[in-house]
mmCIF file of C-alpha atoms and ligand atoms in Angstrom:
data_model
loop_
_atom_site.group_PDB
_atom_site.id
_atom_site.type_symbol
_atom_site.label_atom_id
_atom_site.label_comp_id
_atom_site.label_asym_id
_atom_site.label_seq_id
_atom_site.Cartn_x
_atom_site.Cartn_y
_atom_site.Cartn_z
ATOM 1 C CA MET A 602 7.196 -21.171 11.388
ATOM 2 C CA ASP A 603 10.444 -20.023 9.815
ATOM 3 C CA LEU A 604 9.355 -17.745 6.968
ATOM 4 C CA GLN A 605 12.779 -18.144 5.339
ATOM 5 C CA LEU A 606 13.120 -14.398 4.826
ATOM 6 C CA ALA A 607 16.269 -13.794 6.874
ATOM 7 C CA GLY A 608 18.998 -12.147 4.828
ATOM 8 C CA ARG A 609 16.720 -11.460 1.862
ATOM 9 C CA SER A 610 16.169 -7.924 0.573
ATOM 10 C CA ALA A 611 13.023 -5.816 0.336
ATOM 11 C CA VAL A 612 11.856 -2.422 -0.888
ATOM 12 C CA VAL A 613 8.799 -0.879 0.788
ATOM 13 C CA THR A 614 7.120 2.251 -0.589
ATOM 14 C CA GLY A 615 5.098 4.687 1.513
ATOM 15 C CA ALA A 616 7.132 3.474 4.451
ATOM 16 C CA SER A 617 7.235 6.351 6.937
ATOM 17 C CA ARG A 618 4.013 5.591 8.812
ATOM 18 C CA GLY A 619 0.847 3.488 8.836
ATOM 19 C CA ILE A 620 0.813 0.188 6.947
ATOM 20 C CA GLY A 621 4.167 0.886 5.279
ATOM 21 C CA LEU A 622 5.987 1.457 8.574
ATOM 22 C CA ALA A 623 4.367 -1.646 10.114
ATOM 23 C CA THR A 624 5.531 -3.628 7.073
ATOM 24 C CA VAL A 625 9.118 -2.368 7.382
ATOM 25 C CA ARG A 626 9.089 -3.393 11.054
ATOM 26 C CA ALA A 627 7.645 -6.830 10.268
ATOM 27 C CA LEU A 628 10.161 -7.533 7.491
ATOM 28 C CA ARG A 629 13.058 -6.309 9.625
ATOM 29 C CA ALA A 630 11.867 -8.588 12.457
ATOM 30 C CA GLU A 631 12.255 -11.493 10.002
ATOM 31 C CA GLY A 632 15.874 -10.465 9.439
ATOM 32 C CA MET A 633 15.377 -8.835 6.039
ATOM 33 C CA ARG A 634 17.475 -5.996 4.639
ATOM 34 C CA VAL A 635 15.026 -3.209 3.797
ATOM 35 C CA VAL A 636 15.095 -0.033 1.731
ATOM 36 C CA ALA A 637 12.211 2.255 2.635
ATOM 37 C CA GLY A 638 10.854 5.009 0.359
ATOM 38 C CA ALA A 639 8.797 8.010 1.497
ATOM 39 C CA ARG A 640 9.061 11.784 1.307
ATOM 40 C CA THR A 641 10.007 12.074 4.989
ATOM 41 C CA SER A 642 12.125 9.930 7.290
ATOM 42 C CA PRO A 643 10.792 10.170 10.847
ATOM 43 C CA VAL A 644 12.704 8.599 13.714
ATOM 44 C CA GLU A 645 10.183 5.730 13.915
ATOM 45 C CA LEU A 646 11.362 4.688 10.465
ATOM 46 C CA THR A 647 15.105 5.267 10.846
ATOM 47 C CA GLU A 648 15.161 3.317 14.129
ATOM 48 C CA THR A 649 13.954 0.180 12.289
ATOM 49 C CA GLY A 650 17.416 -0.044 10.743
ATOM 50 C CA ALA A 651 16.003 0.222 7.234
ATOM 51 C CA THR A 652 17.836 2.376 4.718
ATOM 52 C CA VAL A 653 15.576 5.353 4.096
ATOM 53 C CA VAL A 654 15.426 6.954 0.655
ATOM 54 C CA PRO A 655 13.601 10.314 0.728
ATOM 55 C CA VAL A 656 11.649 10.326 -2.499
ATOM 56 C CA ASP A 657 8.409 11.653 -4.011
ATOM 57 C CA LEU A 658 6.780 8.617 -5.591
ATOM 58 C CA SER A 659 4.110 10.625 -7.361
ATOM 59 C CA THR A 660 6.746 11.428 -9.989
ATOM 60 C CA PRO A 661 8.376 9.128 -12.585
ATOM 61 C CA ALA A 662 11.850 10.266 -11.471
ATOM 62 C CA GLY A 663 11.069 9.389 -7.845
ATOM 63 C CA ALA A 664 10.201 5.797 -8.709
ATOM 64 C CA VAL A 665 13.411 5.302 -10.692
ATOM 65 C CA ARG A 666 15.555 6.957 -8.028
ATOM 66 C CA LEU A 667 14.164 4.680 -5.289
ATOM 67 C CA VAL A 668 15.020 1.544 -7.246
ATOM 68 C CA GLU A 669 18.485 2.845 -8.190
ATOM 69 C CA ARG A 670 19.288 3.555 -4.536
ATOM 70 C CA ALA A 671 17.826 0.193 -3.492
ATOM 71 C CA LEU A 672 20.061 -1.665 -5.951
ATOM 72 C CA GLU A 673 23.120 0.248 -4.712
ATOM 73 C CA GLU A 674 22.252 -0.674 -1.142
ATOM 74 C CA LEU A 675 20.880 -4.198 -1.522
ATOM 75 C CA GLY A 676 22.533 -5.518 -4.689
ATOM 76 C CA GLU A 677 19.310 -7.240 -5.778
ATOM 77 C CA ILE A 678 15.644 -7.015 -4.779
ATOM 78 C CA ASP A 679 13.851 -10.144 -3.519
ATOM 79 C CA VAL A 680 10.611 -8.501 -2.355
ATOM 80 C CA LEU A 681 8.911 -5.308 -3.528
ATOM 81 C CA VAL A 682 6.006 -3.982 -1.455
ATOM 82 C CA ASN A 683 4.119 -1.318 -3.395
ATOM 83 C CA ASN A 684 2.316 0.196 -0.440
ATOM 84 C CA VAL A 685 2.240 3.876 -1.320
ATOM 85 C CA GLY A 686 -1.255 5.101 -2.123
ATOM 86 C CA GLY A 687 -4.336 6.779 -0.767
ATOM 87 C CA THR A 688 -4.027 10.534 -0.603
ATOM 88 C CA ASP A 689 -2.824 13.060 1.907
ATOM 89 C CA ARG A 690 -4.671 15.922 0.281
ATOM 90 C CA VAL A 691 -8.243 16.810 1.095
ATOM 91 C CA GLN A 692 -10.204 16.062 -2.079
ATOM 92 C CA ASN A 693 -13.689 16.981 -3.206
ATOM 93 C CA LEU A 694 -15.942 14.134 -2.106
ATOM 94 C CA ALA A 695 -18.780 14.521 -4.617
ATOM 95 C CA PHE A 696 -18.249 13.334 -8.185
ATOM 96 C CA ALA A 697 -19.708 16.553 -9.613
ATOM 97 C CA ASP A 698 -17.061 18.627 -7.842
ATOM 98 C CA SER A 699 -14.115 16.352 -8.668
ATOM 99 C CA THR A 700 -11.453 17.835 -10.908
ATOM 100 C CA ASP A 701 -9.188 16.204 -13.494
ATOM 101 C CA GLU A 702 -6.267 17.173 -11.289
ATOM 102 C CA GLU A 703 -7.716 15.181 -8.378
ATOM 103 C CA TRP A 704 -8.371 12.157 -10.587
ATOM 104 C CA TYR A 705 -4.809 12.262 -11.909
ATOM 105 C CA GLU A 706 -3.424 12.544 -8.370
ATOM 106 C CA PHE A 707 -5.222 9.358 -7.343
ATOM 107 C CA LEU A 708 -3.999 7.608 -10.476
ATOM 108 C CA GLU A 709 -0.397 8.796 -10.051
ATOM 109 C CA LEU A 710 -0.053 7.593 -6.464
ATOM 110 C CA ASN A 711 -2.261 4.479 -6.471
ATOM 111 C CA LEU A 712 -1.642 3.100 -9.973
ATOM 112 C CA MET A 713 1.350 4.717 -11.658
ATOM 113 C CA ALA A 714 3.695 4.693 -8.638
ATOM 114 C CA PRO A 715 3.380 0.872 -8.285
ATOM 115 C CA VAL A 716 3.639 0.477 -12.067
ATOM 116 C CA ARG A 717 6.787 2.601 -12.297
ATOM 117 C CA VAL A 718 8.563 1.142 -9.260
ATOM 118 C CA THR A 719 7.775 -2.416 -10.405
ATOM 119 C CA ARG A 720 9.003 -1.713 -13.945
ATOM 120 C CA ALA A 721 12.256 -0.236 -12.654
ATOM 121 C CA ALA A 722 12.790 -3.171 -10.278
ATOM 122 C CA LEU A 723 11.827 -5.843 -12.817
ATOM 123 C CA PRO A 724 15.296 -6.781 -14.129
ATOM 124 C CA SER A 725 16.411 -7.487 -10.570
ATOM 125 C CA LEU A 726 13.156 -9.291 -9.660
ATOM 126 C CA LEU A 727 13.612 -11.562 -12.669
ATOM 127 C CA ARG A 728 17.139 -12.401 -11.565
ATOM 128 C CA THR A 729 16.049 -13.157 -7.982
ATOM 129 C CA ARG A 730 12.746 -14.818 -8.972
ATOM 130 C CA GLY A 731 11.277 -12.279 -6.570
ATOM 131 C CA VAL A 732 7.905 -11.195 -5.242
ATOM 132 C CA VAL A 733 5.784 -8.104 -5.909
ATOM 133 C CA ILE A 734 3.052 -7.259 -3.400
ATOM 134 C CA ALA A 735 0.662 -4.400 -4.113
ATOM 135 C CA VAL A 736 -1.380 -2.820 -1.341
ATOM 136 C CA SER A 737 -4.785 -2.095 -2.814
ATOM 137 C CA SER A 738 -8.057 -1.521 -0.955
ATOM 138 C CA GLY A 739 -11.327 -3.242 -0.173
ATOM 139 C CA ASP A 740 -12.864 -0.076 -1.647
ATOM 140 C CA ALA A 741 -11.927 -1.355 -5.121
ATOM 141 C CA LEU A 742 -14.356 -4.238 -4.594
ATOM 142 C CA THR A 743 -17.016 -2.326 -2.631
ATOM 143 C CA PRO A 744 -16.853 1.425 -3.232
ATOM 144 C CA ARG A 745 -18.065 3.205 -0.101
ATOM 145 C CA GLN A 746 -20.492 6.081 -0.278
ATOM 146 C CA GLY A 747 -18.739 9.348 0.520
ATOM 147 C CA THR A 748 -15.298 8.348 -0.780
ATOM 148 C CA PRO A 749 -14.062 10.306 -3.828
ATOM 149 C CA ILE A 750 -14.510 7.753 -6.597
ATOM 150 C CA GLY A 751 -11.124 8.468 -8.138
ATOM 151 C CA TYR A 752 -9.682 6.411 -5.258
ATOM 152 C CA PRO A 753 -11.533 3.084 -5.704
ATOM 153 C CA SER A 754 -11.222 3.559 -9.463
ATOM 154 C CA ALA A 755 -7.431 3.806 -9.244
ATOM 155 C CA LYS A 756 -7.263 0.819 -6.872
ATOM 156 C CA ALA A 757 -9.484 -1.244 -9.193
ATOM 157 C CA ALA A 758 -7.090 -0.448 -12.034
ATOM 158 C CA LEU A 759 -4.221 -1.500 -9.754
ATOM 159 C CA ASN A 760 -5.959 -4.836 -9.031
ATOM 160 C CA THR A 761 -6.346 -5.510 -12.737
ATOM 161 C CA ALA A 762 -2.791 -4.457 -13.547
ATOM 162 C CA MET A 763 -1.364 -6.712 -10.823
ATOM 163 C CA LYS A 764 -3.505 -9.681 -11.877
ATOM 164 C CA ALA A 765 -2.406 -9.258 -15.489
ATOM 165 C CA LEU A 766 1.206 -8.861 -14.398
ATOM 166 C CA SER A 767 0.971 -12.032 -12.291
ATOM 167 C CA VAL A 768 0.076 -13.910 -15.471
ATOM 168 C CA GLU A 769 2.866 -12.311 -17.501
ATOM 169 C CA LEU A 770 5.535 -12.877 -14.844
ATOM 170 C CA GLY A 771 4.335 -16.045 -13.106
ATOM 171 C CA ALA A 772 5.883 -18.364 -15.639
ATOM 172 C CA ARG A 773 9.142 -16.389 -15.409
ATOM 173 C CA GLY A 774 9.410 -17.022 -11.673
ATOM 174 C CA VAL A 775 8.196 -13.684 -10.288
ATOM 175 C CA ARG A 776 5.121 -13.862 -8.050
ATOM 176 C CA VAL A 777 2.722 -10.903 -8.077
ATOM 177 C CA THR A 778 0.064 -10.665 -5.365
ATOM 178 C CA THR A 779 -2.278 -8.036 -3.956
ATOM 179 C CA VAL A 780 -3.244 -7.356 -0.344
ATOM 180 C CA SER A 781 -6.406 -5.310 0.155
ATOM 181 C CA PRO A 782 -7.000 -3.744 3.558
ATOM 182 C CA GLY A 783 -10.327 -2.600 4.905
ATOM 183 C CA ALA A 784 -10.669 0.136 7.545
ATOM 184 C CA THR A 785 -7.184 0.319 9.056
ATOM 185 C CA ARG A 786 -6.380 2.950 11.634
ATOM 186 C CA THR A 787 -3.576 5.107 10.259
ATOM 187 C CA SER A 788 -2.790 8.791 9.759
ATOM 188 C CA LEU A 789 -4.970 8.626 6.650
ATOM 189 C CA TRP A 790 -7.980 8.609 8.964
ATOM 190 C CA GLU A 791 -6.494 10.463 11.916
ATOM 191 C CA GLY A 792 -5.328 13.442 9.866
ATOM 192 C CA GLU A 793 -6.932 16.034 7.613
ATOM 193 C CA VAL A 794 -8.438 13.549 5.179
ATOM 194 C CA GLY A 795 -10.312 11.734 7.959
ATOM 195 C CA ALA A 796 -11.399 15.085 9.406
ATOM 196 C CA ARG A 797 -12.880 16.005 6.025
ATOM 197 C CA PHE A 798 -14.886 12.763 5.960
ATOM 198 C CA ALA A 799 -16.132 13.525 9.477
ATOM 199 C CA THR A 800 -17.247 17.013 8.489
ATOM 200 C CA ALA A 801 -19.073 15.603 5.474
ATOM 201 C CA ALA A 802 -20.814 13.076 7.745
ATOM 202 C CA GLY A 803 -21.760 15.921 10.119
ATOM 203 C CA VAL A 804 -19.977 14.479 13.155
ATOM 204 C CA ALA A 805 -16.929 15.381 15.213
ATOM 205 C CA HIS A 806 -13.695 13.782 13.999
ATOM 206 C CA GLU A 807 -13.338 11.783 17.227
ATOM 207 C CA ASP A 808 -16.890 10.433 16.935
ATOM 208 C CA PHE A 809 -16.298 9.588 13.275
ATOM 209 C CA LEU A 810 -13.219 7.555 14.220
ATOM 210 C CA ALA A 811 -15.216 5.753 16.910
ATOM 211 C CA MET A 812 -18.086 4.798 14.629
ATOM 212 C CA LEU A 813 -16.314 4.094 11.338
ATOM 213 C CA PRO A 814 -15.510 0.366 11.731
ATOM 214 C CA THR A 815 -19.113 -0.492 12.578
ATOM 215 C CA HIS A 816 -20.415 1.898 9.925
ATOM 216 C CA ALA A 817 -18.118 0.229 7.361
ATOM 217 C CA GLY A 818 -19.487 -3.207 8.273
ATOM 218 C CA VAL A 819 -16.367 -4.489 10.045
ATOM 219 C CA LEU A 820 -17.729 -7.498 11.962
ATOM 220 C CA THR A 821 -15.225 -7.165 14.814
ATOM 221 C CA GLU A 822 -16.517 -3.581 15.284
ATOM 222 C CA ARG A 823 -12.968 -2.305 15.675
ATOM 223 C CA TRP A 824 -10.283 -0.832 13.479
ATOM 224 C CA ILE A 825 -7.944 -3.208 11.696
ATOM 225 C CA THR A 826 -4.370 -2.546 12.803
ATOM 226 C CA PRO A 827 -1.487 -1.801 10.421
ATOM 227 C CA GLU A 828 0.314 -4.760 12.017
ATOM 228 C CA GLU A 829 -2.437 -7.133 10.858
ATOM 229 C CA ILE A 830 -1.941 -5.992 7.265
ATOM 230 C CA ALA A 831 1.840 -6.177 7.631
ATOM 231 C CA ALA A 832 1.588 -9.773 8.891
ATOM 232 C CA ALA A 833 -0.295 -10.802 5.748
ATOM 233 C CA ILE A 834 2.242 -9.007 3.537
ATOM 234 C CA THR A 835 5.089 -10.779 5.338
ATOM 235 C CA PHE A 836 3.530 -14.203 4.837
ATOM 236 C CA VAL A 837 2.891 -13.533 1.144
ATOM 237 C CA ALA A 838 6.509 -12.363 0.789
ATOM 238 C CA SER A 839 7.779 -15.652 2.202
ATOM 239 C CA PRO A 840 8.937 -18.573 0.065
ATOM 240 C CA ARG A 841 6.378 -20.500 2.149
ATOM 241 C CA SER A 842 3.808 -18.806 -0.153
ATOM 242 C CA ALA A 843 5.537 -20.057 -3.309
ATOM 243 C CA SER A 844 2.254 -21.071 -4.973
ATOM 244 C CA THR A 845 0.429 -17.845 -4.091
ATOM 245 C CA ILE A 846 0.307 -16.032 -7.424
ATOM 246 C CA GLY A 847 -2.220 -13.452 -8.600
ATOM 247 C CA ALA A 848 -4.305 -13.677 -5.406
ATOM 248 C CA ASN A 849 -5.983 -10.667 -3.832
ATOM 249 C CA PHE A 850 -6.065 -11.047 -0.039
ATOM 250 C CA LEU A 851 -8.903 -9.080 1.478
ATOM 251 C CA ILE A 852 -8.330 -8.155 5.122
ATOM 252 C CA ASP A 853 -11.457 -6.197 5.950
ATOM 253 C CA GLY A 854 -12.910 -7.766 9.101
ATOM 254 C CA GLY A 855 -15.648 -9.403 7.038
ATOM 255 C CA ALA A 856 -17.013 -6.131 5.629
ATOM 256 C CA LEU A 857 -17.421 -7.454 2.066
ATOM 257 C CA ARG A 858 -20.580 -9.569 1.969
ATOM 258 C CA SER A 859 -20.283 -11.072 -1.500
ATOM 259 C CA LEU A 860 -18.473 -14.201 -2.710
HETATM 260 N N1 NAP B 1049 -5.765 2.969 6.127
HETATM 261 C C1 NAP B 1049 -6.749 2.348 5.506
HETATM 262 O O1 NAP B 1049 -7.880 2.226 6.032
HETATM 263 C C2 NAP B 1049 -6.520 1.732 4.153
HETATM 264 C C3 NAP B 1049 -7.549 0.931 3.619
HETATM 265 C C4 NAP B 1049 -7.366 0.371 2.371
HETATM 266 C C5 NAP B 1049 -6.188 0.577 1.684
HETATM 267 N N2 NAP B 1049 -5.208 1.350 2.211
HETATM 268 C C6 NAP B 1049 -4.001 1.526 1.424
HETATM 269 O O2 NAP B 1049 -2.880 1.193 2.216
HETATM 270 C C7 NAP B 1049 -1.740 1.950 1.786
HETATM 271 C C8 NAP B 1049 -1.126 2.654 2.984
HETATM 272 O O3 NAP B 1049 -2.138 3.449 3.571
HETATM 273 P P1 NAP B 1049 -1.957 4.084 5.031
HETATM 274 O O4 NAP B 1049 -3.312 4.169 5.601
HETATM 275 O O5 NAP B 1049 -0.868 3.416 5.778
HETATM 276 O O6 NAP B 1049 -1.513 5.556 4.602
HETATM 277 P P2 NAP B 1049 -0.845 6.759 5.414
HETATM 278 O O7 NAP B 1049 -0.894 6.507 6.887
HETATM 279 O O8 NAP B 1049 -1.457 7.985 4.850
HETATM 280 O O9 NAP B 1049 0.676 6.657 4.954
HETATM 281 C C9 NAP B 1049 1.000 6.901 3.637
HETATM 282 C C10 NAP B 1049 2.480 6.655 3.439
HETATM 283 O O10 NAP B 1049 2.798 6.940 2.085
HETATM 284 C C11 NAP B 1049 3.808 7.949 2.035
HETATM 285 N N3 NAP B 1049 3.560 8.807 0.891
HETATM 286 C C12 NAP B 1049 2.447 9.526 0.613
HETATM 287 N N4 NAP B 1049 2.609 10.212 -0.523
HETATM 288 C C13 NAP B 1049 3.857 9.918 -0.973
HETATM 289 C C14 NAP B 1049 4.610 10.319 -2.096
HETATM 290 N N5 NAP B 1049 4.129 11.189 -2.991
HETATM 291 N N6 NAP B 1049 5.857 9.811 -2.253
HETATM 292 C C15 NAP B 1049 6.374 8.953 -1.344
HETATM 293 N N7 NAP B 1049 5.709 8.534 -0.267
HETATM 294 C C16 NAP B 1049 4.460 9.021 -0.082
HETATM 295 C C17 NAP B 1049 3.703 8.673 3.363
HETATM 296 O O11 NAP B 1049 4.947 9.183 3.757
HETATM 297 P P3 NAP B 1049 5.469 10.692 3.532
HETATM 298 O O12 NAP B 1049 4.360 11.617 3.918
HETATM 299 O O13 NAP B 1049 6.668 10.731 4.418
HETATM 300 O O14 NAP B 1049 5.820 10.777 2.084
HETATM 301 C C18 NAP B 1049 3.340 7.529 4.302
HETATM 302 O O15 NAP B 1049 4.497 6.831 4.696
HETATM 303 C C19 NAP B 1049 -2.255 2.894 0.695
HETATM 304 O O16 NAP B 1049 -2.017 2.327 -0.564
HETATM 305 C C20 NAP B 1049 -3.749 2.954 0.970
HETATM 306 O O17 NAP B 1049 -4.491 3.272 -0.187
HETATM 307 C C21 NAP B 1049 -5.348 1.935 3.436
#
């Protein structure tokens, strides 16, 4: 199927690894022009041919700067993928130990970064009748025991914000959609944050990585790949999905057991 994306323009946040990098690769493979935002620009990202904008998206200035550079490079924005989120800092896991600072960090990266980047890109998205795709999390629908609850709380707020925005913008030609991954093997799990979860569970990091999909209820009993999430994002970005507005696609290997 021709996804009719060739030549169109996209901005991807949190693009240097994991789901963001897989999304840049998938959009580039469709012939899109891509501006990629992250704090670092590893060779895996630069070799995609995307234009990399080094930027800290936990700050208001970072969000504005990314969109300004994207408009200089691309002219207009057809597709915005608000992927940045999660955390790369080891947080307190128990609610009683959580600090305001930790809560605000989750909110800055998982809610306010998408809000700010979308707001800055909105004039262009209205001109192009573009698409906004937010990467949320299955955790917003089924909070998992042991995850700091600032994270699913911020993602739940993101889901609501994107649904409300889809209503506000749908009639003006801009589609807003959410994609919610389940357990996806990325540096989030392979790095310090995953190691902290393993310690809390009382198992070695390697064993934790081996058991997590089954423990999380993933019916395939394996990790979801970043490429699987990127494929869904690419399809939603396509004009082939012209009537997909306000949906929340859950890609969690069947882990959520409610309707
Ligand atoms: N992996 C999962 O199991 C899973 C499940 C559900 C939802 N998600 C969601 O999927 C999205 C991507 O997750 P992932 O697992 O791919 O994460 P990841 O491997 O930790 O990658 C995070 C990306 O975001 C960038 N980033 C982090 N902080 C940033 C900041 N302040 N400014 C700019 N860029 C920043 C990182 O690049 P730099 O370090 O270069 O800045 C990196 O490219 C997140 O929204 C996450 O919540 C993931």
